[in-house]
Short mmCIF file of C-alpha atoms and ligand atoms in Angstrom, two decimals:
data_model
loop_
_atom_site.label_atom_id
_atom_site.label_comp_id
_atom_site.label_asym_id
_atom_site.label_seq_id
_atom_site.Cartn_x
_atom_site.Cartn_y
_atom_site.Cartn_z
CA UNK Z 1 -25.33 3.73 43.95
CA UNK Z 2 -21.87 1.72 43.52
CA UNK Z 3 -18.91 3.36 44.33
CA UNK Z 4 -16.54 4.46 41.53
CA UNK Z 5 -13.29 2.51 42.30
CA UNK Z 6 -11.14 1.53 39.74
CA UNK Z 7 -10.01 2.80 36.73
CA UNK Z 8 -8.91 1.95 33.02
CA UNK Z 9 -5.80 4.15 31.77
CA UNK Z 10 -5.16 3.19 28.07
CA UNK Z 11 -1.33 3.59 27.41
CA UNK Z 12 -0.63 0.92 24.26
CA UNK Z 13 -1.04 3.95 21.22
CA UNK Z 14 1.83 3.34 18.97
CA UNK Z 15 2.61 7.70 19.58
CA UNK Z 16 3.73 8.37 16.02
CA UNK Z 17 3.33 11.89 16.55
CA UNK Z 18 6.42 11.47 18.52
CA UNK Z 19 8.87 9.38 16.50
CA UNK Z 20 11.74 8.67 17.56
CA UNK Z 21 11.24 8.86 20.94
CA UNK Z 22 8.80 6.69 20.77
CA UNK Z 23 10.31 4.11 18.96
CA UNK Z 24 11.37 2.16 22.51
CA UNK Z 25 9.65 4.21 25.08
CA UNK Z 26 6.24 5.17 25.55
CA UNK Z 27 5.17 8.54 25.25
CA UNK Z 28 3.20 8.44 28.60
CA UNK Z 29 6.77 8.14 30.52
CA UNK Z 30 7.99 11.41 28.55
CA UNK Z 31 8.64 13.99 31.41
CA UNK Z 32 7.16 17.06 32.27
CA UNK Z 33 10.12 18.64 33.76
CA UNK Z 34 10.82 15.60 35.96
CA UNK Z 35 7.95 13.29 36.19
CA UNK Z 36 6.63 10.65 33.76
CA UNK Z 37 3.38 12.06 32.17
CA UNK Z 38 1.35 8.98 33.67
CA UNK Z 39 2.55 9.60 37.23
CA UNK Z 40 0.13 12.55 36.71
CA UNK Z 41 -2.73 10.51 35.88
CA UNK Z 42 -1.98 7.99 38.97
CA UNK Z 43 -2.09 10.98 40.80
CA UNK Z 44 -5.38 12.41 39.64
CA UNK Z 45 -6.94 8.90 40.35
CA UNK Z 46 -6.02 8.84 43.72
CA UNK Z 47 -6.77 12.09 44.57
CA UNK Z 48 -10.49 11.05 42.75
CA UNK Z 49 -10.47 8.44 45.30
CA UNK Z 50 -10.25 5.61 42.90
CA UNK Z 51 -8.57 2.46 44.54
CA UNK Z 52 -7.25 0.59 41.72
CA UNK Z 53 -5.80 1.32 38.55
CA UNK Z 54 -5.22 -0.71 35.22
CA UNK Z 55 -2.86 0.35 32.62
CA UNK Z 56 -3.48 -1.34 29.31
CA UNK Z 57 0.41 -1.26 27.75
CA UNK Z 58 1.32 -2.58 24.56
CA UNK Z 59 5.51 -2.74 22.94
CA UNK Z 60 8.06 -0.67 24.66
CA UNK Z 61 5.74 -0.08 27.68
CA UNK Z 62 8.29 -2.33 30.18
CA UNK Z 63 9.34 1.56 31.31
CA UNK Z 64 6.08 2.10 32.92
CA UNK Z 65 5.62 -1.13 34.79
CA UNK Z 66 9.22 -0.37 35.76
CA UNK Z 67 8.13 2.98 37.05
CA UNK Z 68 5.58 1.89 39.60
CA UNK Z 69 7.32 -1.15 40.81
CA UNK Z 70 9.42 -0.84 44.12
CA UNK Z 71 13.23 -0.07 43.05
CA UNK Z 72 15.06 -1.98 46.21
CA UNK Z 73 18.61 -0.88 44.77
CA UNK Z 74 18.06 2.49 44.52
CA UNK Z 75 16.19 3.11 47.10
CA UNK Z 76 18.79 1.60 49.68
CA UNK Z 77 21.44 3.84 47.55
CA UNK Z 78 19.41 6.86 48.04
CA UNK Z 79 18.79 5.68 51.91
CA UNK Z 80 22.55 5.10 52.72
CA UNK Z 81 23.38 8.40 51.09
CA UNK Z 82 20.63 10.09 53.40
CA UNK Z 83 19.03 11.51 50.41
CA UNK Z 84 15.71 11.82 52.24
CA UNK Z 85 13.57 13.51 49.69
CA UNK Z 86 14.31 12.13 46.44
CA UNK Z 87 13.86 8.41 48.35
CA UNK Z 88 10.32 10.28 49.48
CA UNK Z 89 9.38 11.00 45.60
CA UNK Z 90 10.56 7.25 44.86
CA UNK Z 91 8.77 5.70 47.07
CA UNK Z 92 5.61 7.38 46.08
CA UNK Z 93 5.87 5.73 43.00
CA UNK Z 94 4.58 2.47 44.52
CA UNK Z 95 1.76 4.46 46.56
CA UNK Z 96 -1.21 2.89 44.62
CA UNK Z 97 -2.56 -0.44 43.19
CA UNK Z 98 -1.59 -0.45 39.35
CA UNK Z 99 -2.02 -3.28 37.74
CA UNK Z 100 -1.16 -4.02 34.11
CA UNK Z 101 -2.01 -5.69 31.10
CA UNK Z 102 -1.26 -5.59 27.44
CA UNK Z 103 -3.61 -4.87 24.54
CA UNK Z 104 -2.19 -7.40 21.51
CA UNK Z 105 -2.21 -5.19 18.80
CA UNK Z 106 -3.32 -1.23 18.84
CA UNK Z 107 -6.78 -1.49 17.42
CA UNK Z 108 -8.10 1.72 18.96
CA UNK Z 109 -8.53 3.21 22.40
CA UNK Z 110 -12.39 1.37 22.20
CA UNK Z 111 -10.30 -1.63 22.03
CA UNK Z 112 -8.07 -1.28 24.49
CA UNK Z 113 -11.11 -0.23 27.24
CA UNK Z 114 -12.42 -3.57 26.34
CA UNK Z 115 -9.01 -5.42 27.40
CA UNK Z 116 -9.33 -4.31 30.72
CA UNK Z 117 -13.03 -5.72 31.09
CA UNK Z 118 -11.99 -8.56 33.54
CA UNK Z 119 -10.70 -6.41 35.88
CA UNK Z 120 -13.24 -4.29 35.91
CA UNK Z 121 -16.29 -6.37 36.15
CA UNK Z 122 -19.74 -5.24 36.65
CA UNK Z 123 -18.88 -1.95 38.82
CA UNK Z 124 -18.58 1.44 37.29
CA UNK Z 125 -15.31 2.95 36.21
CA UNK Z 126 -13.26 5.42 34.22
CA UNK Z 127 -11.02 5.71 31.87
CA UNK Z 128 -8.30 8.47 32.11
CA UNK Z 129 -6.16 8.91 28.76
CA UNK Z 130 -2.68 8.94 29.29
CA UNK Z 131 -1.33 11.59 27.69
CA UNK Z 132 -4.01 14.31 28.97
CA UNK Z 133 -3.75 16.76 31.73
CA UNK Z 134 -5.64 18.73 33.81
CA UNK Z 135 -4.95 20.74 37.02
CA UNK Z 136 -1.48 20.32 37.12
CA UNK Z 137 -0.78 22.61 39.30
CA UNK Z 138 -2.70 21.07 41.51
CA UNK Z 139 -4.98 23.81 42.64
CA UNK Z 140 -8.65 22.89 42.96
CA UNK Z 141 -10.61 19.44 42.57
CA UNK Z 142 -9.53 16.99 39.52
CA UNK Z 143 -11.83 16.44 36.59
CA UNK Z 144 -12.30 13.34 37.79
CA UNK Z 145 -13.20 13.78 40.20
CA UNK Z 146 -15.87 15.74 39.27
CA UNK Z 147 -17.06 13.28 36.71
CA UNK Z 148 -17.20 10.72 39.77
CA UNK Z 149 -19.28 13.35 41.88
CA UNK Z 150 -22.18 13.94 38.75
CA UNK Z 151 -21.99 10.13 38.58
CA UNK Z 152 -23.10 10.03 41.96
CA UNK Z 153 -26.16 12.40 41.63
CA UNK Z 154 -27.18 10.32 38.23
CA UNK Z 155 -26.21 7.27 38.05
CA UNK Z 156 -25.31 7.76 34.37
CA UNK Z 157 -22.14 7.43 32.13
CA UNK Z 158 -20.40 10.41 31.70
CA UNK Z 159 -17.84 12.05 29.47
CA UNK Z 160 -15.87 15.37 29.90
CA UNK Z 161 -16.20 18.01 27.25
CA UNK Z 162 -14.32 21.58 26.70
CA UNK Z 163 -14.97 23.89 23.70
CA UNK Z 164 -11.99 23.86 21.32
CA UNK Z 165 -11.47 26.33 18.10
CA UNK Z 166 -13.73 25.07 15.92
CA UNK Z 167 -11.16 24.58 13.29
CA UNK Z 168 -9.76 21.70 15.73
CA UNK Z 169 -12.92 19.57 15.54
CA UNK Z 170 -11.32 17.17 13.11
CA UNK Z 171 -9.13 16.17 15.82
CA UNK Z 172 -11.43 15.24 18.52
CA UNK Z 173 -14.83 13.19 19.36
CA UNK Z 174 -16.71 16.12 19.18
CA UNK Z 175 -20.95 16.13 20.86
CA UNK Z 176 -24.02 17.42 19.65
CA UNK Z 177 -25.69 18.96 22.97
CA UNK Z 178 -29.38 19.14 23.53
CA UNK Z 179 -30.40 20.88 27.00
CA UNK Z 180 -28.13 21.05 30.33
CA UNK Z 181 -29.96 18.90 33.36
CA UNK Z 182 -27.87 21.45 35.68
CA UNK Z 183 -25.20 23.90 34.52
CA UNK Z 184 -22.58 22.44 32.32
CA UNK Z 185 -24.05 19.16 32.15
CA UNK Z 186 -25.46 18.38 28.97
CA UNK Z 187 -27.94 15.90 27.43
CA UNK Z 188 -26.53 14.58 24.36
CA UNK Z 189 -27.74 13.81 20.63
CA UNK Z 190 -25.14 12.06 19.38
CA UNK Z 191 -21.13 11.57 19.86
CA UNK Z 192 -19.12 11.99 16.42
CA UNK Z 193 -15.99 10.70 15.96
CA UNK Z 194 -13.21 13.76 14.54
CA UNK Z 195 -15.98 15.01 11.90
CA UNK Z 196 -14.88 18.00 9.51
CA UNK Z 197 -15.13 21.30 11.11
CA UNK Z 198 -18.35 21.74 8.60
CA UNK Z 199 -20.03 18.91 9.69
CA UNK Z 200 -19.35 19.61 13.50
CA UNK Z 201 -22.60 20.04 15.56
CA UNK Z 202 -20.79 21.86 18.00
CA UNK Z 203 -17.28 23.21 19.69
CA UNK Z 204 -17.39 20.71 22.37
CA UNK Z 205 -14.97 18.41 22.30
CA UNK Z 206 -14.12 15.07 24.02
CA UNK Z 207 -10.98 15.24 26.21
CA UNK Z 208 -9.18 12.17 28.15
CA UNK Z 209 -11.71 11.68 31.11
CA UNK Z 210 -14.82 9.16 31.41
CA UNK Z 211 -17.06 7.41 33.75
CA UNK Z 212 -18.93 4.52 32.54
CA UNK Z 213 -21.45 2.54 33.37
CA UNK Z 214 -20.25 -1.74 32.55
CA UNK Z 215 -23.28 -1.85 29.76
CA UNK Z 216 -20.21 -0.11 27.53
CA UNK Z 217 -18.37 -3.63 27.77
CA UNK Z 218 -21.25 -5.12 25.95
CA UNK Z 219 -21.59 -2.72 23.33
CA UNK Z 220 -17.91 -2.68 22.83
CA UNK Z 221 -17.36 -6.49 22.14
CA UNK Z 222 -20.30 -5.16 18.93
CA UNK Z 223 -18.52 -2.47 17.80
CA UNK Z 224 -16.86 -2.81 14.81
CA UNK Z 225 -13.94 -0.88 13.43
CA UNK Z 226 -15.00 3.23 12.50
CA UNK Z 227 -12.46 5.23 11.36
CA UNK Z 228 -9.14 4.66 10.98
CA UNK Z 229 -10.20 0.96 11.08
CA UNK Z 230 -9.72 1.22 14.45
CA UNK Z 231 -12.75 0.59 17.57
CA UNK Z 232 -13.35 3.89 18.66
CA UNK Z 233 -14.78 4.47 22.04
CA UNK Z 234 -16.68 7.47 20.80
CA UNK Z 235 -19.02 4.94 18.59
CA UNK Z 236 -19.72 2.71 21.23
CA UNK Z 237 -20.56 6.21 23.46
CA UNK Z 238 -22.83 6.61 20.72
CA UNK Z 239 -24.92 3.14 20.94
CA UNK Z 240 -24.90 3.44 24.41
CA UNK Z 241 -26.63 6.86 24.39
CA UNK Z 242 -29.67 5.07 22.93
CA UNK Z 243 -29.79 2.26 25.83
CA UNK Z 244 -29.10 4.99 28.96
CA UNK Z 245 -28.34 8.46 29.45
CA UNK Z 246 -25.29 9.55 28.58
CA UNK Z 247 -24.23 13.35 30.00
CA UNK Z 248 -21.06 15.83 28.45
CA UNK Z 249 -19.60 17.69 31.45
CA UNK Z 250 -18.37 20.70 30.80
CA UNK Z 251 -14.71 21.40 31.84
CA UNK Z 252 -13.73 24.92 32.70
CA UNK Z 253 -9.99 24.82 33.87
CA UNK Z 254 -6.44 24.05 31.94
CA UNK Z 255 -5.93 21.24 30.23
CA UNK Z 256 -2.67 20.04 28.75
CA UNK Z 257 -2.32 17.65 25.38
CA UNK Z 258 1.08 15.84 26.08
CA UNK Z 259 0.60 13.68 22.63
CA UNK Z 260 1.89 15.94 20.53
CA UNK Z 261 5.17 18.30 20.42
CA UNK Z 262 4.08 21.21 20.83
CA UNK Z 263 1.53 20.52 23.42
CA UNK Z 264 3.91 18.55 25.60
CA UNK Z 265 6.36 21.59 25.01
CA UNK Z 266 3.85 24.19 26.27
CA UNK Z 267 3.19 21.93 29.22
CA UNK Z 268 6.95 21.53 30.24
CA UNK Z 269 7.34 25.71 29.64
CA UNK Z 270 3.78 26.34 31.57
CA UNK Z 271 5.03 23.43 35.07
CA UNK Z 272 8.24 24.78 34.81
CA UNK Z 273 6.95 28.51 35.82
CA UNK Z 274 5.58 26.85 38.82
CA UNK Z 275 8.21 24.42 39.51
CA UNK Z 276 10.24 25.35 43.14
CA UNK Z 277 13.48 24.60 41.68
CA UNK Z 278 13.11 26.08 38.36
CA UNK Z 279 10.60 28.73 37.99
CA UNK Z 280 12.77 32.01 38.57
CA UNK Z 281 15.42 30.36 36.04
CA UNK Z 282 13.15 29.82 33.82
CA UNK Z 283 11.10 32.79 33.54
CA UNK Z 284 14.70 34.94 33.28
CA UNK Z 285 15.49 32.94 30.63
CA UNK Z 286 12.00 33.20 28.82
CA UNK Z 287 12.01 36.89 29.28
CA UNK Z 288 15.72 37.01 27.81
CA UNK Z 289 14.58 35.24 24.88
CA UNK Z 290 11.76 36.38 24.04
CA UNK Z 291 13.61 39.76 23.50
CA UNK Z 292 16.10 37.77 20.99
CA UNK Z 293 12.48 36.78 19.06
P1 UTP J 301 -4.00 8.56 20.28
O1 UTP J 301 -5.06 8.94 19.34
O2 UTP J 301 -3.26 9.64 20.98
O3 UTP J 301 -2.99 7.57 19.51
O4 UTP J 301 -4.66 7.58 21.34
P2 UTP J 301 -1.52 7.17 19.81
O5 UTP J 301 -1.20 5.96 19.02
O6 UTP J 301 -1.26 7.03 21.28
O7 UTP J 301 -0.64 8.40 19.30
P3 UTP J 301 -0.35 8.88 17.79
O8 UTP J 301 -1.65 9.46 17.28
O9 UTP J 301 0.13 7.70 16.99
O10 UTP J 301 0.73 9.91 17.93
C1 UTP J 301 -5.44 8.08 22.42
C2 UTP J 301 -5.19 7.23 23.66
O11 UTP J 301 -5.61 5.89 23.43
C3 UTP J 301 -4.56 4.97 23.65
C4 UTP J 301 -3.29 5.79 23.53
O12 UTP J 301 -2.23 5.22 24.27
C5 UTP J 301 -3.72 7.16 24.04
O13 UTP J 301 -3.66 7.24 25.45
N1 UTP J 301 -4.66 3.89 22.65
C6 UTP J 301 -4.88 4.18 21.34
C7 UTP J 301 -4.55 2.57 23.06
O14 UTP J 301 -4.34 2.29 24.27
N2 UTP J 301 -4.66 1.58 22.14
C8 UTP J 301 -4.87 1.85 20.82
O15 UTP J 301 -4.98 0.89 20.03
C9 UTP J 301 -4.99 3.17 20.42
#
């Protein structure tokens, strides 16, 4: 079986859910507390054990490249000041291989996988969404990891799943399971792309994580624009599931959606309780306001 070394992070969505602040930077660099969203994701890689890392950028992503390139002015600032630790979390920054490259114009995450196609080659790989987070607390294995590990007992492509209300189906890729080969890994029917919550087949729902096999390249370069007249990965998931297996793992933990307000808010509120420097500030001041409610 071929190792599972590199990986695809798609970063070049226009973020219109967050307008303005997305008008000149890119919504994976918005903070939780004090570290870029997508610092997260580098960090989940790595700690996945994948080696190399591609971010597919598009406008206004210079911020990102800028955050994992070396910084030699501040860090000799920071060094002649003896300001050990925050040189420590700058340095980290440049920790791991990231390598860039720019989808032209946004036409949909199955799109920008494709971009990144030369790099990849004919190995497997994953893509990890930008603005999705698990584990951030840190506590237990990655999701990626665990995608990586069934990988390794199967061979197959292989998508992470977690049951949402099933009012929210419209906003996902949502699955329609047949039996599990093992406990919470399923067989799939078919992958659906944000259907109605009547026409759902089920509550399980696509979140930011993948392995695939490199037939997806193939069927991707086929794939013509689904809804939103954009390529969407979860139709090409789709054709492949009729070449090779395809298996939905089922995710248990905490995930966070950083692409919208609210979600990125309850993120910041839920790191901050755990944050060293912040957490008994912040949970005063929750409790204090929460009594003004
Ligand atoms: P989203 O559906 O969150 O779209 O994309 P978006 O454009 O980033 O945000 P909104 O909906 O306008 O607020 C899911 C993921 O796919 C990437 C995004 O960067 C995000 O990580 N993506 C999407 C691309 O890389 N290219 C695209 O053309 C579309």
């Amino acid at each position: 079986m071929k190792q599972v070394r590199k990986a695809i992070i798609p970063a070049a969505g226009l973020g219109t859910r967050f307008l303005p602040a997305t008008k000149a930077l890119a919504k994976e660099m918005l903070p939780i507390i004090d570290k870029p969203t997508i610092q997260f994701i580098v960090e989940e890689a790595r700690q996945s054990g994948i080696e190399d890392i591609i971010v597919v950028d598009g406008k206004n992503k210079r911020s990102i490249e800028d955050h994992f390139d070396s910084n030699p002015e501040l860090e000799e600032n920071l060094r002649s000041k003896n300001k050990n630790e925050m040189l420590k979390l700058v340095e980290e920054t440049t920790d791991i291989n990231v390598y860039f490259i720019r989808q032209s114009h946004p036409r949909g995450l199955g799109d920008a996988v494709l971009t990144a196609r030369a790099f990849v080659g004919n190995e497997p790989f994953v893509v990890m969404l930008g603005d999705d987070l698990n584990n951030i607390k840190g506590n237990g294995k990655p999701l990626t990891k665990e995608l990586i590990d069934d990988y390794q007992e199967t061979g197959a492509s292989t998508l992470a799943v977690m049951r949402v209300p099933h009012e929210d189906t419209a906003k996902y890729g949502v699955i329609d399971p047949s039996e599990q080969v093992k406990p919470g890994l399923y067989n799939v029917l078919s992958f659906v792309e944000k259907p109605d919550p009547k026409d759902a087949p089920s509550d399980l729902a696509i979140i930011g994580r993948y392995v695939f096999t490199p037939e997806i390249f193939d069927i991707l370069e086929n794939t013509q624009p689904g809804k939103g007249n954009e390529v969407q990965l979860t139709d090409a998931i789709n054709t492949l599931n009729h070449l090779q297996r395809v298996f939905a793992h089922e995710y248990k933990g905490e995930r966070y959606d950083t692409g919208n307000k609210f979600g990125w808010l309850k993120t910041n509120i839920e790191y901050g309780l755990d944050h060293p420097q912040i957490k008994d500030q912040l949970r005063e001041y929750l409790i204090e306001l929460t009594k003004k409610l």
